[in-house]
Tab-separated table of C-alpha atoms in Angstrom:
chain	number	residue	atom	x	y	z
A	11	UNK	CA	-60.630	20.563	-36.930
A	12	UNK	CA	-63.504	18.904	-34.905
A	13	UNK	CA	-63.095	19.146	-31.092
A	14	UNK	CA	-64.289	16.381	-29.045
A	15	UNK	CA	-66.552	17.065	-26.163
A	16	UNK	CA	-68.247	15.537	-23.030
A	17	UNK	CA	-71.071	17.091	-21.760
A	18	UNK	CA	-71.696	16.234	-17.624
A	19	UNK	CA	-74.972	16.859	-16.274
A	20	UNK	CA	-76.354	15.507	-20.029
A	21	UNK	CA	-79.510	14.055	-18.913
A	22	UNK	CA	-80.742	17.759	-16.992
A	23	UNK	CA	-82.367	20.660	-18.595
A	24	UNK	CA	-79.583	22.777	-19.594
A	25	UNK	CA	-77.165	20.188	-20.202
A	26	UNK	CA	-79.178	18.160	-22.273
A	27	UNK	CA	-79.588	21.482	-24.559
A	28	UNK	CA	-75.449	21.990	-24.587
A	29	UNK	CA	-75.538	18.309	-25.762
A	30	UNK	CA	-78.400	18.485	-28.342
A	31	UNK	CA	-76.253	21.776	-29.800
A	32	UNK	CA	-72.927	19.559	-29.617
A	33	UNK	CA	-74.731	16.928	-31.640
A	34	UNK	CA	-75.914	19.632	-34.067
A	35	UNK	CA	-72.973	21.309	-34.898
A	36	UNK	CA	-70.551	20.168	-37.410
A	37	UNK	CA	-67.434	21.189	-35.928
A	38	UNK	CA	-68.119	19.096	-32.617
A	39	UNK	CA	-68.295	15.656	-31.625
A	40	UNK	CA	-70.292	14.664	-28.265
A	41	UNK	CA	-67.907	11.765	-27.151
A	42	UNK	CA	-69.873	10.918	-24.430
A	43	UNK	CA	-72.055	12.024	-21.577
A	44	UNK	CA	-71.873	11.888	-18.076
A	45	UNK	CA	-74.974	11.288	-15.957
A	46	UNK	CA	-75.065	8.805	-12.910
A	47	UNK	CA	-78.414	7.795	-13.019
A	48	UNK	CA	-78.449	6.845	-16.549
A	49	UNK	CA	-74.928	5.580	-16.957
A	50	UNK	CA	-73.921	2.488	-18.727
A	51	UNK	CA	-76.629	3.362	-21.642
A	52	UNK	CA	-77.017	5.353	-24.775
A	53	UNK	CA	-77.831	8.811	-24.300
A	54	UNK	CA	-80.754	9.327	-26.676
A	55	UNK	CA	-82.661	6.781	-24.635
A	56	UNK	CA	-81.647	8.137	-21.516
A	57	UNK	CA	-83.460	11.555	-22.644
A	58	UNK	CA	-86.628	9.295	-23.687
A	59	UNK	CA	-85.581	8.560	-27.609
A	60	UNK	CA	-83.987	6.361	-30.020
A	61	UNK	CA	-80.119	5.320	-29.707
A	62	UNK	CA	-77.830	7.961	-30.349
A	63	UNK	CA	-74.385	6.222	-30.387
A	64	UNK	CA	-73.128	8.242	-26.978
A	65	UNK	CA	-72.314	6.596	-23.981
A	66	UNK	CA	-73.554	8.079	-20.684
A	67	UNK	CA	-70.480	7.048	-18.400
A	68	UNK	CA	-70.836	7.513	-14.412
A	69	UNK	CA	-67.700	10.102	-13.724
A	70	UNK	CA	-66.009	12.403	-15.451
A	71	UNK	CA	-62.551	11.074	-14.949
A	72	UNK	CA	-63.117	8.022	-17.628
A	73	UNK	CA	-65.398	10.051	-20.009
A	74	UNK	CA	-62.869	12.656	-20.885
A	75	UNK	CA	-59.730	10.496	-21.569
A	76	UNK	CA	-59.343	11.499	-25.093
A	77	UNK	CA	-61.830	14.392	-24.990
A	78	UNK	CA	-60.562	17.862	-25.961
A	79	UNK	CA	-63.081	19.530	-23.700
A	80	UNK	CA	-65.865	18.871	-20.845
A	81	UNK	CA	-68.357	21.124	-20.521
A	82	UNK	CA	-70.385	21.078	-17.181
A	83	UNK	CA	-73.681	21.197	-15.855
A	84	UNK	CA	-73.834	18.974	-12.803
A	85	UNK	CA	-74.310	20.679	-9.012
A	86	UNK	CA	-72.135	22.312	-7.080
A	87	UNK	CA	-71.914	19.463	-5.110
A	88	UNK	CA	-69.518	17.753	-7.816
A	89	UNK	CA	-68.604	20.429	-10.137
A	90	UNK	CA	-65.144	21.166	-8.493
A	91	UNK	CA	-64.205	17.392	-8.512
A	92	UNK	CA	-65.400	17.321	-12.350
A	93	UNK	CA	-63.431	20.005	-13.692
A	94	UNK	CA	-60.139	19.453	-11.177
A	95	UNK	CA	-60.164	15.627	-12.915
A	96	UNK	CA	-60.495	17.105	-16.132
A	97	UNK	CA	-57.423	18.924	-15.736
A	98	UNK	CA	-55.263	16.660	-14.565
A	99	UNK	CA	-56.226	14.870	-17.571
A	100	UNK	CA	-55.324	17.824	-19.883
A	101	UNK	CA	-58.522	18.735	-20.890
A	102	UNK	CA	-59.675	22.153	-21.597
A	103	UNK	CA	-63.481	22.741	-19.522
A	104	UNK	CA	-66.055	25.367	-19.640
A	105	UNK	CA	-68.078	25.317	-16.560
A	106	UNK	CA	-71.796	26.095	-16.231
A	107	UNK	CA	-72.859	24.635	-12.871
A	108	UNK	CA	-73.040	27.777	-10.138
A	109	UNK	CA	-71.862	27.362	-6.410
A	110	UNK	CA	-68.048	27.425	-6.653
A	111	UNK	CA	-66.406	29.349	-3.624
A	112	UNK	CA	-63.806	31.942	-4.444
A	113	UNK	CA	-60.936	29.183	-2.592
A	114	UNK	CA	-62.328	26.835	-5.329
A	115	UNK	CA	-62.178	28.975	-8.317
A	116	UNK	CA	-58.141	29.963	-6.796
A	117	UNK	CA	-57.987	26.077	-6.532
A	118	UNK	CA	-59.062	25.578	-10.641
A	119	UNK	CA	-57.322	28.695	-11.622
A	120	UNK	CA	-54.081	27.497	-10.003
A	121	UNK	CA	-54.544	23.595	-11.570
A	122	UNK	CA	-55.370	25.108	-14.867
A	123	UNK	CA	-51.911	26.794	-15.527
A	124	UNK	CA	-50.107	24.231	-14.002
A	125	UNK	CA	-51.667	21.798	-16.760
A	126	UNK	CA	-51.466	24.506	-19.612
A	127	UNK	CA	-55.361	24.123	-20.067
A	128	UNK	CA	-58.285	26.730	-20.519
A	129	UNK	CA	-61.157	26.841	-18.208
């Protein structure tokens, strides 16, 4: 079983190394990236390279329609509204951005079992 993934935050230091290891690995398929100041182009030239197929897309809510899983390593600024609209969606997330508040971690934890999904 491969598990499709979108990686947002794709274009920074760490998330560009969670998307280089979800290109890598054989059980994985990046479906796209999210990065706002690169979206509407390919991901390997937003990093500085050749085409690599992935779309960088501007929000999270139309990346993951389809995805199995969004990892995410944006800001705390947006990290809450990324993983709540991956949810909704039914998508599974793993979250590597800090600066979550203990309401907003009771706020995930509470949309997460409502939609049946792991995060």
């Amino acid at each position: 079983m491969t598990l499709s993934v979108v990686v947002a935050g794709a274009t920074g230091w760490t998330g560009r190394a969670v998307a280089e290891a979800v290109l890598d690995a054989e059980d994985l398929t990046l479906r796209a990236a999210v990065a706002r100041s690169s979206a509407g182009g390919d991901l390997g030239e937003a990093w500085g390279g050749p085409p690599n197929g992935v779309p960088v897309l501007a929000d999270v809510a139309t990346a993951v329609e389809g995805a199995d899983v969004l990892v995410d390593y944006t800001s705390h600024d947006v990290v809450r509204q990324n993983v709540l609209a991956a949810i909704s969606r039914g998508v599974h997330v793993v979250i590597g951005s800090s600066g979550l508040s203990g309401d907003d971690v009771a706020e995930i934890d509470s949309a997460a079992r409502a939609a049946g999904v792991g995060v």
